[in-house]
mmCIF file of C-alpha atoms in Angstrom:
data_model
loop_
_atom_site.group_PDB
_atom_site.id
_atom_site.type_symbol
_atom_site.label_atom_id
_atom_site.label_comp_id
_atom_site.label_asym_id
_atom_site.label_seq_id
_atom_site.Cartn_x
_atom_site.Cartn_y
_atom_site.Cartn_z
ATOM 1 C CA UNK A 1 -11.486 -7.101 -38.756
ATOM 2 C CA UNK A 2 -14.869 -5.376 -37.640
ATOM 3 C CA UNK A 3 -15.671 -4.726 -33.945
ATOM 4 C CA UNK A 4 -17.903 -7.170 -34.219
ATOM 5 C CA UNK A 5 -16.099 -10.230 -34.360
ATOM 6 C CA UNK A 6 -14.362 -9.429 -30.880
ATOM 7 C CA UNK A 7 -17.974 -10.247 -28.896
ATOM 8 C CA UNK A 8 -16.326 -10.623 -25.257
ATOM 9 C CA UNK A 9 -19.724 -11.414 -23.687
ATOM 10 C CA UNK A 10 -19.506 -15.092 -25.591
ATOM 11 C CA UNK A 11 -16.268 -15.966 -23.349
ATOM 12 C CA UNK A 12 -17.200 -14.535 -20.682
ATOM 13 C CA UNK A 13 -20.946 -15.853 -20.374
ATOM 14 C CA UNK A 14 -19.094 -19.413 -21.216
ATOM 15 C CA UNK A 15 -16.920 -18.031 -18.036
ATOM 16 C CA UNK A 16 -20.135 -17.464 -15.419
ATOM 17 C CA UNK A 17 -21.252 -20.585 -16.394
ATOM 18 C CA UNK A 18 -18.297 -22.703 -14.715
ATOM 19 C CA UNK A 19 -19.675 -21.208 -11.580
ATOM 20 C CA UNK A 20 -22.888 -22.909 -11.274
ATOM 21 C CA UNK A 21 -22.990 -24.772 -7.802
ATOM 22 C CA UNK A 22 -20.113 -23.028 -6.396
ATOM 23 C CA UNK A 23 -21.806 -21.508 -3.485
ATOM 24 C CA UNK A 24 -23.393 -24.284 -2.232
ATOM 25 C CA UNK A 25 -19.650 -25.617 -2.051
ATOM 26 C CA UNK A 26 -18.117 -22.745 -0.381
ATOM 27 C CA UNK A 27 -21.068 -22.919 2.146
ATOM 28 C CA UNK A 28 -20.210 -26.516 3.076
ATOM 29 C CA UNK A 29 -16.683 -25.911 3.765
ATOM 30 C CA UNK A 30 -17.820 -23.510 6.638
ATOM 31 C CA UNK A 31 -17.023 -25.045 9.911
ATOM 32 C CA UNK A 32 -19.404 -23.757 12.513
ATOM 33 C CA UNK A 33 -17.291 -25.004 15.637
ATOM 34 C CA UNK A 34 -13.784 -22.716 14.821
ATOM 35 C CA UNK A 35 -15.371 -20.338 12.855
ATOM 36 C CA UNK A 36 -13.224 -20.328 9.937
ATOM 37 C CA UNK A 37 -13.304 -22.254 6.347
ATOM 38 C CA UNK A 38 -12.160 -25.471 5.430
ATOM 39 C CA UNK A 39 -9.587 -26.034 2.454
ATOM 40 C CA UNK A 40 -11.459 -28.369 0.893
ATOM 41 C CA UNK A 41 -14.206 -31.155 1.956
ATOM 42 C CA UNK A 42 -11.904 -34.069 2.316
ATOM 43 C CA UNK A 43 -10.285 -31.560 4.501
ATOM 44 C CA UNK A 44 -13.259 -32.957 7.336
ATOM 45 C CA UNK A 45 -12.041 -36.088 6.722
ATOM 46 C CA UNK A 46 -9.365 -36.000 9.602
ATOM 47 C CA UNK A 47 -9.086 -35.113 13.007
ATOM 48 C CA UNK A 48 -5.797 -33.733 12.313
ATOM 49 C CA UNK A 49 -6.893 -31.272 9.771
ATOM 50 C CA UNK A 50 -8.422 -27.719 10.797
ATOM 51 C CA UNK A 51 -9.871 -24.939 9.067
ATOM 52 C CA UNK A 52 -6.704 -22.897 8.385
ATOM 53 C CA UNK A 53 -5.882 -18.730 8.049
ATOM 54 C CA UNK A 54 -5.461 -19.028 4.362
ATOM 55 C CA UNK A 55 -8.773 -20.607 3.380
ATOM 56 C CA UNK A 56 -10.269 -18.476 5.675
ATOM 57 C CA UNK A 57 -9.242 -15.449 4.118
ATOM 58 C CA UNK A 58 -10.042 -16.769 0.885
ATOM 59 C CA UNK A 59 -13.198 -17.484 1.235
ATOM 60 C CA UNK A 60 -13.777 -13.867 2.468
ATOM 61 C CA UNK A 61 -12.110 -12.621 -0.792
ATOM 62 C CA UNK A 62 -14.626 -14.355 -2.685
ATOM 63 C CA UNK A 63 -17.559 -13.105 -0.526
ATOM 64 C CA UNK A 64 -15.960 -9.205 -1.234
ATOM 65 C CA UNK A 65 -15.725 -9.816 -5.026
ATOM 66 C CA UNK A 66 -19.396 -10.608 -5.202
ATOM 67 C CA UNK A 67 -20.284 -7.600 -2.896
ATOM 68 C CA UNK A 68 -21.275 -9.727 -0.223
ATOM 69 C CA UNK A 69 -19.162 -8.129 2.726
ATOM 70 C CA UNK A 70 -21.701 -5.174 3.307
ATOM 71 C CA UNK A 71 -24.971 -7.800 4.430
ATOM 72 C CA UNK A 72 -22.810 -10.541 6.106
ATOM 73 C CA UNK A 73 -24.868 -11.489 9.170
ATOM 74 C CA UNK A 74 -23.491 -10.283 12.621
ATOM 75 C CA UNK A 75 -23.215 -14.045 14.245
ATOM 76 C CA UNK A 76 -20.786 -14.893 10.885
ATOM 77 C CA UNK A 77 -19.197 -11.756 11.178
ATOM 78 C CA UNK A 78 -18.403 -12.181 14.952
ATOM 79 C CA UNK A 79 -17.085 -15.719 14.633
ATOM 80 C CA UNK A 80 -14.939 -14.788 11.934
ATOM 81 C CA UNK A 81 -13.044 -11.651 13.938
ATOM 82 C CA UNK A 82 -12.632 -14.126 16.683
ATOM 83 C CA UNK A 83 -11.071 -16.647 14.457
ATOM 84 C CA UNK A 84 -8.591 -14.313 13.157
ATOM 85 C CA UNK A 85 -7.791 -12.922 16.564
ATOM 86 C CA UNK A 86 -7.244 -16.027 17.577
ATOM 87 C CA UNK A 87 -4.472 -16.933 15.605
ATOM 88 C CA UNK A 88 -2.353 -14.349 16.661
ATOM 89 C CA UNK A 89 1.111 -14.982 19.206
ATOM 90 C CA UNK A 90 0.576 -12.301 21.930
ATOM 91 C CA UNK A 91 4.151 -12.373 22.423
ATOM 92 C CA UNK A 92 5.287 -12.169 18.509
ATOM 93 C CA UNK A 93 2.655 -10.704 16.813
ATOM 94 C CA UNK A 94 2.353 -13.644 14.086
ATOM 95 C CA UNK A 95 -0.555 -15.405 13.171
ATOM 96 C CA UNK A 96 -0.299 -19.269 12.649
ATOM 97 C CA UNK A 97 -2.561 -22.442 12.230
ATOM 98 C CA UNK A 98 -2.519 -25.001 14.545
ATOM 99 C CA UNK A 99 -0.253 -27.479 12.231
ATOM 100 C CA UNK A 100 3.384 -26.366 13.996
ATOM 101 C CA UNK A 101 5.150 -27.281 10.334
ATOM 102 C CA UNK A 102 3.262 -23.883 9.815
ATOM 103 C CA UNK A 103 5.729 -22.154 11.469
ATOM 104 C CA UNK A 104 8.639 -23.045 9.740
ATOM 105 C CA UNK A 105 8.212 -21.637 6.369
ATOM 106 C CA UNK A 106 8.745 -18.159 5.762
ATOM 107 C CA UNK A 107 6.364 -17.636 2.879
ATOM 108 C CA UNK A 108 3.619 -18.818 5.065
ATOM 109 C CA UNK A 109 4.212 -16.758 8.233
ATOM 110 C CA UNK A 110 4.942 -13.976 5.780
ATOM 111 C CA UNK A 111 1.450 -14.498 4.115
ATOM 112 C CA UNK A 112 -0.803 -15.168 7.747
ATOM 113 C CA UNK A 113 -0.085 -11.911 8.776
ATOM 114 C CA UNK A 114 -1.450 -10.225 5.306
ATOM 115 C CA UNK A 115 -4.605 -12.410 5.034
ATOM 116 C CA UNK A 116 -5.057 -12.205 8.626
ATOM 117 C CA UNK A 117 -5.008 -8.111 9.041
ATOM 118 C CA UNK A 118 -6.959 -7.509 5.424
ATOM 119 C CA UNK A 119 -9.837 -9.784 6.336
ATOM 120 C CA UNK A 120 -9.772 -8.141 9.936
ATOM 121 C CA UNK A 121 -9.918 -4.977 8.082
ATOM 122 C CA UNK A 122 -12.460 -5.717 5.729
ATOM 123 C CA UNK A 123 -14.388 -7.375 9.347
ATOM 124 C CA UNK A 124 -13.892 -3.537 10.892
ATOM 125 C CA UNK A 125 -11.356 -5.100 13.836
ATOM 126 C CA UNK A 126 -8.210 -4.951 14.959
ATOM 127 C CA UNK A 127 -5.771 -7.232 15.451
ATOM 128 C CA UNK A 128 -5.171 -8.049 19.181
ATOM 129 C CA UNK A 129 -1.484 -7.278 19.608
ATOM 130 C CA UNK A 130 1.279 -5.391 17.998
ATOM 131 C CA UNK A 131 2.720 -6.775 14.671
ATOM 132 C CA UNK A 132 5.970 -8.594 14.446
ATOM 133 C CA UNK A 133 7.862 -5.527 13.584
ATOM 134 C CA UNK A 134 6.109 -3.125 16.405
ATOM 135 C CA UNK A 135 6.749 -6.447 18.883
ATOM 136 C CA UNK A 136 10.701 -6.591 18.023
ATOM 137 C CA UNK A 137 10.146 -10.223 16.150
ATOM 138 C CA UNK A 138 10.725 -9.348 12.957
ATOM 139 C CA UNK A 139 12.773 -11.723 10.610
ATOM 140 C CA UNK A 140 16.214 -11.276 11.187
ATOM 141 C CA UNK A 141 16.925 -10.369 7.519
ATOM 142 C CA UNK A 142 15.782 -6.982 8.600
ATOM 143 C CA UNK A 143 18.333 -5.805 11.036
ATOM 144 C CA UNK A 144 19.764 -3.266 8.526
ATOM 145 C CA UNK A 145 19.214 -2.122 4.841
ATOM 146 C CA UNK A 146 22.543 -4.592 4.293
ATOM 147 C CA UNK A 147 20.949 -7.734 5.869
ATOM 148 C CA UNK A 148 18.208 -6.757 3.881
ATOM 149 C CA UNK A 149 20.559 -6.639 0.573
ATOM 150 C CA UNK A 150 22.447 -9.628 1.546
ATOM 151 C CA UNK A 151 18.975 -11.814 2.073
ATOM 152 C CA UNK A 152 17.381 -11.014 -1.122
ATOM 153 C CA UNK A 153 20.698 -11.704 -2.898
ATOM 154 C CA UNK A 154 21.148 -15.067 -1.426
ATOM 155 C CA UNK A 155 17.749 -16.246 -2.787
ATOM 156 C CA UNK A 156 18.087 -18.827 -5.446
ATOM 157 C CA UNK A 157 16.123 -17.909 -7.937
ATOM 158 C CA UNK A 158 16.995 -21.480 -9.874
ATOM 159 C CA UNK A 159 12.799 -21.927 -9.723
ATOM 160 C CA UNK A 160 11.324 -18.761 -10.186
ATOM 161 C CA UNK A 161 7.888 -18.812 -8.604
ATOM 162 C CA UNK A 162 9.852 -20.203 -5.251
ATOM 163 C CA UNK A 163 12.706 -17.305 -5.063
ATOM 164 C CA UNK A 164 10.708 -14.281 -6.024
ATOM 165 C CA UNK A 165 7.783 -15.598 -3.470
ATOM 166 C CA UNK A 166 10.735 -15.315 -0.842
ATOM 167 C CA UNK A 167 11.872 -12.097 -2.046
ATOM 168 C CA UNK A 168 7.966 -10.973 -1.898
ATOM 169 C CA UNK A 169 7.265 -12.416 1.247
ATOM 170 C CA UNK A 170 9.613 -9.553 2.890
ATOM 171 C CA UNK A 171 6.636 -6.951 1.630
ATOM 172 C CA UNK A 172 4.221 -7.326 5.133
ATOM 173 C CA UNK A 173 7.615 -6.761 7.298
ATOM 174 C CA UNK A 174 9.288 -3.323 4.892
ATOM 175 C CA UNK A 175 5.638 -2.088 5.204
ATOM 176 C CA UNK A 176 5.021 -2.136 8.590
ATOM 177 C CA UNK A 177 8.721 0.269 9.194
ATOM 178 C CA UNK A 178 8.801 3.612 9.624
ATOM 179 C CA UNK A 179 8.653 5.992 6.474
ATOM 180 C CA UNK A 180 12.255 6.982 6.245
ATOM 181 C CA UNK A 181 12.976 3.749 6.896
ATOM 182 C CA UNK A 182 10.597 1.599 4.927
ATOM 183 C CA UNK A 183 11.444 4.160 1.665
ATOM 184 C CA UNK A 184 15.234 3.034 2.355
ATOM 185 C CA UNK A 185 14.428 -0.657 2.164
ATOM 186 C CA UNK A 186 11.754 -0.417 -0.702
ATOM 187 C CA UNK A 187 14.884 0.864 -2.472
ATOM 188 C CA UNK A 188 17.292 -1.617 -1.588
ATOM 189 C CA UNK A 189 14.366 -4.496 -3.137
ATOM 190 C CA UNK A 190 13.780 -2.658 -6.097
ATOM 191 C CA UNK A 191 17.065 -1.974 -6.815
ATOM 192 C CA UNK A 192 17.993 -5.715 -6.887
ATOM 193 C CA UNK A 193 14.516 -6.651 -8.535
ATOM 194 C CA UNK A 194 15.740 -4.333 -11.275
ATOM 195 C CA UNK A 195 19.392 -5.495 -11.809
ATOM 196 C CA UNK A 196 18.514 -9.036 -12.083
ATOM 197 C CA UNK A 197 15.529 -8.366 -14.640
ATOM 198 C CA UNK A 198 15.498 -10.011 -17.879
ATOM 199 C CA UNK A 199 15.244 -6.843 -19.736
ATOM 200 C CA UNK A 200 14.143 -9.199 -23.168
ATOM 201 C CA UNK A 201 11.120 -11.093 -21.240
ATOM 202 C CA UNK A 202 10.581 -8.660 -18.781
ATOM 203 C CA UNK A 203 10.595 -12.115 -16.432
ATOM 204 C CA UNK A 204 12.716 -12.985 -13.346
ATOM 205 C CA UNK A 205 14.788 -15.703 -12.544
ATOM 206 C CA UNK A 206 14.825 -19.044 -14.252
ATOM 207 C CA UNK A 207 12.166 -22.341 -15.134
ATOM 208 C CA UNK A 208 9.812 -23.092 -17.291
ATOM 209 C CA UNK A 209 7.165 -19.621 -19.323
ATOM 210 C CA UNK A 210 5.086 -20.679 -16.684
ATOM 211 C CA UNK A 211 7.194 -20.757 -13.774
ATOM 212 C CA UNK A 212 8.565 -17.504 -14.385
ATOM 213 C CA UNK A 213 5.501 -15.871 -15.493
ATOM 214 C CA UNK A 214 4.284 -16.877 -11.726
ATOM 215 C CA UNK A 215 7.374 -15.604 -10.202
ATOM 216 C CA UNK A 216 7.312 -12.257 -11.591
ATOM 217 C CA UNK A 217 3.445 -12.293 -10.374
ATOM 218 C CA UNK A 218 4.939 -12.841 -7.012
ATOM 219 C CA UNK A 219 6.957 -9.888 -7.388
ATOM 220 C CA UNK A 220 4.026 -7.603 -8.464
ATOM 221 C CA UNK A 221 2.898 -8.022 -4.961
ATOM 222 C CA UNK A 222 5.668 -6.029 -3.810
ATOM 223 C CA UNK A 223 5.505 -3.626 -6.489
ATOM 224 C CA UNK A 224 2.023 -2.945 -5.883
ATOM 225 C CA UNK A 225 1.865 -2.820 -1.890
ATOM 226 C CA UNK A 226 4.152 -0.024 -2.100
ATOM 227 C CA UNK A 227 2.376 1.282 -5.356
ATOM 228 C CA UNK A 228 5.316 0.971 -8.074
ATOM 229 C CA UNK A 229 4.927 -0.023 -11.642
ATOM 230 C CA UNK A 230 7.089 -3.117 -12.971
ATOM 231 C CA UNK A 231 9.812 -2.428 -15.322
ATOM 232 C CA UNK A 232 9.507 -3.477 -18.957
ATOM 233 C CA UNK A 233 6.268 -4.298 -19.088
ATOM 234 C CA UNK A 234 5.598 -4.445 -22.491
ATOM 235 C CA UNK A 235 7.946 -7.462 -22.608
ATOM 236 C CA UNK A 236 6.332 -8.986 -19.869
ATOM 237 C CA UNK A 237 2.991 -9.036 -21.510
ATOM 238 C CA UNK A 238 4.532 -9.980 -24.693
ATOM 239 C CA UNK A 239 6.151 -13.365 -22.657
ATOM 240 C CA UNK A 240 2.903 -13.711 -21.524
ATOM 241 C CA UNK A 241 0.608 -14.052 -24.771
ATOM 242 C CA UNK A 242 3.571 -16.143 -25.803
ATOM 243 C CA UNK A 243 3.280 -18.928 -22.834
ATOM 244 C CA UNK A 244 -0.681 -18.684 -23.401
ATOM 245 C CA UNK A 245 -0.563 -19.497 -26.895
ATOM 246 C CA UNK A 246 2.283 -22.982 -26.083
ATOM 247 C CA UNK A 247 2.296 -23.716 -22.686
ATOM 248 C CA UNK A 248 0.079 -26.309 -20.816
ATOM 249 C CA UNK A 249 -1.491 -24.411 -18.162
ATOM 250 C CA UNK A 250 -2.177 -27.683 -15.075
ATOM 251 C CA UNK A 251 -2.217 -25.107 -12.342
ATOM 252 C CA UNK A 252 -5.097 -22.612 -11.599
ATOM 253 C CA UNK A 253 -2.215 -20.445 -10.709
ATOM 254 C CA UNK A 254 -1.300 -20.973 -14.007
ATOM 255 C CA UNK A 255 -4.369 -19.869 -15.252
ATOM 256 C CA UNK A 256 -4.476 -16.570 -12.907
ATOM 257 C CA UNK A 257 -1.284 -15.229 -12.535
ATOM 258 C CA UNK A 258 -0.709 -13.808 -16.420
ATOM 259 C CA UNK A 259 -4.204 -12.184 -16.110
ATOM 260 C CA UNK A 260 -3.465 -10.867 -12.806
ATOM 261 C CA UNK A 261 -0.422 -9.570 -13.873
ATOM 262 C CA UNK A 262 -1.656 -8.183 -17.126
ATOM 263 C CA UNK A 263 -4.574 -5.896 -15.095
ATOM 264 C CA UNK A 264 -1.493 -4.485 -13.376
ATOM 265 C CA UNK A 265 0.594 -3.564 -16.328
ATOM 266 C CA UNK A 266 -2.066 -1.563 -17.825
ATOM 267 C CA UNK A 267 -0.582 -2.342 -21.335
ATOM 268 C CA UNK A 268 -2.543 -1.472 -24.599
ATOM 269 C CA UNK A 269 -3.340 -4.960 -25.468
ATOM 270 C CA UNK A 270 -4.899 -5.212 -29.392
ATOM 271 C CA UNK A 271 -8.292 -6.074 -28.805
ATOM 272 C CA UNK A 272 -7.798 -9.564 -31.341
ATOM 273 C CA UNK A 273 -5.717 -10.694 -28.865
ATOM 274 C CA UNK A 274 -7.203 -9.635 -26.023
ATOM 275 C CA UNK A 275 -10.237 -11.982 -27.183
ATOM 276 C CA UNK A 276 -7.479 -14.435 -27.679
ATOM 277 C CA UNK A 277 -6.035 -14.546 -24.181
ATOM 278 C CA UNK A 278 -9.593 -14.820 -22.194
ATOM 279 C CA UNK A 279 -10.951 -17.224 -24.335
ATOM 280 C CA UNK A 280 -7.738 -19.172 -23.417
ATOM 281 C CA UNK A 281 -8.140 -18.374 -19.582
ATOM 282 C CA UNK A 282 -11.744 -19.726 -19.930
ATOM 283 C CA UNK A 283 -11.113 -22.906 -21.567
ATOM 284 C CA UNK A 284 -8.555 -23.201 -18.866
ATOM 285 C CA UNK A 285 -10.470 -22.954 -16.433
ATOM 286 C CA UNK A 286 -12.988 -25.083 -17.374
ATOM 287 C CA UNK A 287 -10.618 -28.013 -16.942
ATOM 288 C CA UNK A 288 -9.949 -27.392 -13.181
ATOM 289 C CA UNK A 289 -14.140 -27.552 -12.502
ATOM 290 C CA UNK A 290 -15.101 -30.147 -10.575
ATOM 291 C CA UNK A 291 -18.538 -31.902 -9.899
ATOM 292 C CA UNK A 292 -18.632 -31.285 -6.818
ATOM 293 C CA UNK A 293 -19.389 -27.047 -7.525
ATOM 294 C CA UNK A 294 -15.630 -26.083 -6.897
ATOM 295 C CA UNK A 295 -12.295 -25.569 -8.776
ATOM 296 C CA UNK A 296 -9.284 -27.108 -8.170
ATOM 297 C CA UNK A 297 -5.460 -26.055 -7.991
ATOM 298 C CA UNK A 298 -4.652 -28.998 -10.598
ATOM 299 C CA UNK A 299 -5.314 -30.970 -13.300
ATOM 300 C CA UNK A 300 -5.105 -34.300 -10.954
ATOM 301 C CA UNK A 301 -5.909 -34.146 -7.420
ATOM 302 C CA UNK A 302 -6.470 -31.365 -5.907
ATOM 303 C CA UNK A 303 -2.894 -30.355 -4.261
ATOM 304 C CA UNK A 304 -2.851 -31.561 -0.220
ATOM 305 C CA UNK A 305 -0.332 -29.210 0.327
ATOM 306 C CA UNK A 306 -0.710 -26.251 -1.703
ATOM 307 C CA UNK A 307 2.147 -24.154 -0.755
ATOM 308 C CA UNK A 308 4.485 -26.403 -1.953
ATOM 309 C CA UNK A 309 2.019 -28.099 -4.827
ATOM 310 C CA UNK A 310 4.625 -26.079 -7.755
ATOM 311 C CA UNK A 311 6.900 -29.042 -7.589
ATOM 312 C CA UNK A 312 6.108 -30.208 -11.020
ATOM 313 C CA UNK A 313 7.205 -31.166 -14.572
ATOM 314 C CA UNK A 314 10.331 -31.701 -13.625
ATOM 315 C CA UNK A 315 11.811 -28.303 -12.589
ATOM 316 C CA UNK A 316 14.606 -27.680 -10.017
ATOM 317 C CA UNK A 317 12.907 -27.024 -6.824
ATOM 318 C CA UNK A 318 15.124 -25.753 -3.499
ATOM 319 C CA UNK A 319 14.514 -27.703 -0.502
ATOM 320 C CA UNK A 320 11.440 -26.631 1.346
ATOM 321 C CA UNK A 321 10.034 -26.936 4.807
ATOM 322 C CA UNK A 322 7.915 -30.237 5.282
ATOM 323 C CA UNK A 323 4.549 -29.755 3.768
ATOM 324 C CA UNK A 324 1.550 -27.835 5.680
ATOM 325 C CA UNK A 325 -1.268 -30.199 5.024
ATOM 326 C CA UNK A 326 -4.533 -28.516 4.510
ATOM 327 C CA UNK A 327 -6.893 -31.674 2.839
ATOM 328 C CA UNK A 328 -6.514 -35.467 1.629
ATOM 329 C CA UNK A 329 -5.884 -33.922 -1.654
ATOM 330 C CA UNK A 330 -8.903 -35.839 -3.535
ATOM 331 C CA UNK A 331 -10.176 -35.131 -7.040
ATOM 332 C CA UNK A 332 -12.060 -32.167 -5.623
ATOM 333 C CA UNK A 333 -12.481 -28.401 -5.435
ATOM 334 C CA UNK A 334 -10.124 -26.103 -3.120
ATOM 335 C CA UNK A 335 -10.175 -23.080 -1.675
ATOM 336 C CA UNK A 336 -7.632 -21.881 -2.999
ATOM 337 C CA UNK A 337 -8.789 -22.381 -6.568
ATOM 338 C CA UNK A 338 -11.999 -21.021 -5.644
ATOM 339 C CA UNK A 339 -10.934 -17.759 -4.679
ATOM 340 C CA UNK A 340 -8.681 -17.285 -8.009
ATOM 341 C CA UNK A 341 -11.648 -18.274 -9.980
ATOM 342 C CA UNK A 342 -13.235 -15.753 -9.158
ATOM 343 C CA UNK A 343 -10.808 -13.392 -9.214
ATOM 344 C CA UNK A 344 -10.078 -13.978 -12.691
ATOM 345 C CA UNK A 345 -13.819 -13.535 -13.579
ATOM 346 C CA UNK A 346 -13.789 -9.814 -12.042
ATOM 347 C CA UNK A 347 -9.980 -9.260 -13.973
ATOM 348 C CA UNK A 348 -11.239 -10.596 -17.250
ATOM 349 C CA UNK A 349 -14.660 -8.537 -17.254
ATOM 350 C CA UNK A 350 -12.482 -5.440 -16.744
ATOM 351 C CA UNK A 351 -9.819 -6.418 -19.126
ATOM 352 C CA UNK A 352 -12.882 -6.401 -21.672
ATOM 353 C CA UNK A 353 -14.475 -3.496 -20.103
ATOM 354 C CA UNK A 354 -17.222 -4.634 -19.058
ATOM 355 C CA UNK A 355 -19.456 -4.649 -15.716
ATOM 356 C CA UNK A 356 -19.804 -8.736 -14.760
ATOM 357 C CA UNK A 357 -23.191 -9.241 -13.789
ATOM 358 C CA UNK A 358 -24.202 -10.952 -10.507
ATOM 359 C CA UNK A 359 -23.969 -14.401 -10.326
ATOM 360 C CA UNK A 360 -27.411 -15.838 -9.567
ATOM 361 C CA UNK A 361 -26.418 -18.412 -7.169
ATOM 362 C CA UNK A 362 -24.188 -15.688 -4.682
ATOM 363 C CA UNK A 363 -27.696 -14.312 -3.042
ATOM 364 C CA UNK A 364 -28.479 -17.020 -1.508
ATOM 365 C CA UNK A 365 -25.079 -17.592 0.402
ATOM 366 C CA UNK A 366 -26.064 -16.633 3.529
ATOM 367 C CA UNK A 367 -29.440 -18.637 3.656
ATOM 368 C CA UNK A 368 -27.455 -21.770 2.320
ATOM 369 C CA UNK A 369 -24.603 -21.106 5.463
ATOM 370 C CA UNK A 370 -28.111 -20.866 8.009
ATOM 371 C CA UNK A 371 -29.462 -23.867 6.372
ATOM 372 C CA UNK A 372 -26.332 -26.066 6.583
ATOM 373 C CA UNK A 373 -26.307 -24.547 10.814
ATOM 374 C CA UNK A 374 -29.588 -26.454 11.230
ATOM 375 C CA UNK A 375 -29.226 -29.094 9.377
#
């Protein structure tokens, strides 16, 4: 085949396109009075739902990947620090949301504290008060190197995308130990991670392509906080192109996780396929648009709860803490889509090797936010 028949600006034009009116979404989901960002818009709906630490986060993700951070206005930038700072215990060193269920499930807390200190970071603040490990509040997991062991082995790893988001979720605590320490404990993980391997799919764990496609993604956050490459990765990518050629993808993470993985692997992917696999992830994505300007996490509704939105099609799930409610969970777009959206765009543009052009409507974010303030 000539070089010409692999034109990756066709997909990926068809790609930008699914992004028309997405700003003026995000913009509406700001909420002036906490300073943070809505879920969703049914999430103003009720008085018991807030703007939450996740969507927050999020929403700042997608404002970095379409180098907005540098010209966000002071007063946004100031409300948003104080947000963050906000949410953090002065006694523990966590950050939660107002909804108390919060609390109770590890992935979660785990997850607060990254979004939490990156977008402070990318903000140029500091957190208020030490971090769980600095404050003594750790998880109790990580008394000693053979807690440590013991905890990751007792995770059932029956559902995939669950158990290796548990193991994962131990990445914010290991990295915040000292270095002779934290090398010790890094060793310990990936010395399980790599005994319990499928060395023939490169995958973790059991469930459906998908499912276990999206828990080793979970797992390449650990590997790539501490900067490690992921064993057998050719037959990872090779369970991947499989599961994108006969799997039903209903689940943006569905959609993002084999591409986000597959920028990580740094395989030598043929370029025929390569066209294959983002022409996929487009057409997928076009099916979670909605008409309101947004994406959404599923094919249906737009997941209430998305933290424990995986349990699906039937697969074994373990029993999980009640759900964290973040919207009504209406045929709309989510935050949480949003910011994977547009994450894939950047990871398929540099899969292709390209430079993805600005999207017209991402200038005008700012105004539309000021606008919306006086309206």
């Amino acid at each position: 085949m000539q070089q010409y028949e692999y034109d990756f600006t066709v997909p990926l034009r068809r790609m930008d396109q699914l992004f028309a009116g997405f700003f003026p979404w995000l913009a509406k989901q700001y909420d002036f009075a906490s300073g943070g960002f809505f879920y969703a818009a049914s999430s103003r709906l009720s008085a018991a739902l807030a703007a939450d630490i996740e969507s927050t986060a999020q929403a700042l993700n997608i404002l970095e990947r379409n180098g907005l951070i540098a010209a966000i206005p002071e007063w946004l930038k100031e409300r948003l620090v104080r947000f963050f700072q906000a949410k953090q215990d002065p006694a523990s060193g966590y950050f939660y949301d107002r909804d108390p269920l919060m609390r109770k499930d590890e992935v979660m807390v785990s997850r607060a504290i990254a979004y939490a200190t990156g977008s402070l970071q990318k903000l140029g603040a500091p957190p208020l008060y030490a971090l769980p490990v600095q404050a003594s509040a750790a998880p109790d997991y990580l008394a000693s190197v053979a807690s440590y062991a013991k905890w990751l082995r007792d995770i059932d790893l029956r559902n995939s995308w669950r158990g290796c988001d548990r193991m994962a979720s131990s990445g914010p605590y290991v990295a915040q130990l000292p270095g002779p320490e934290k090398t010790e404990y890094i060793r310990t993980a990936l010395d399980y991670f790599a005994e319990i391997q499928h060395p023939q799919t490169g995958l973790w764990g059991d469930g459906s392509l998908y499912c276990r496609i999206s828990g080793t993604f979970k797992l390449h956050t650990f590997y790539g906080k501490f900067n490690r490459p992921m064993p057998h990765a050719e037959s990872i990518y090779q369970s991947i192109l499989n599961c994108l050629r006969t799997e039903n993808a209903t689940d943006m993470c569905y959609i993002r996780n084999p591409i986000n993985l597959l920028t990580y692997l740094r395989v030598q992917i043929p370029l025929h396929e390569l066209y294959e696999i983002i022409d996929i992830t487009v057409s997928n994505m076009a099916r979670l648009k909605r008409p309101d300007g947004g994406f959404s996490r599923e094919i249906g509704n737009s997941p209430s709860a998305p933290n424990v939105a995986q349990v699906k099609n039937g697969e074994f799930y373990p029993v999980m803490p009640k759900p964290v409610r973040l919207s009504l969970g209406l045929y709309e777009g989510d935050m949480n889509a949003g910011t994977q959206a547009h994450l894939l765009r950047l990871q398929c543009y540099k899969l292709a090797n390209l430079a993805p052009p600005p999207l017209p409507e991402a200038a005008a974010f700012y105004k539309l936010l000021e606008n919306n303030a006086r309206a």
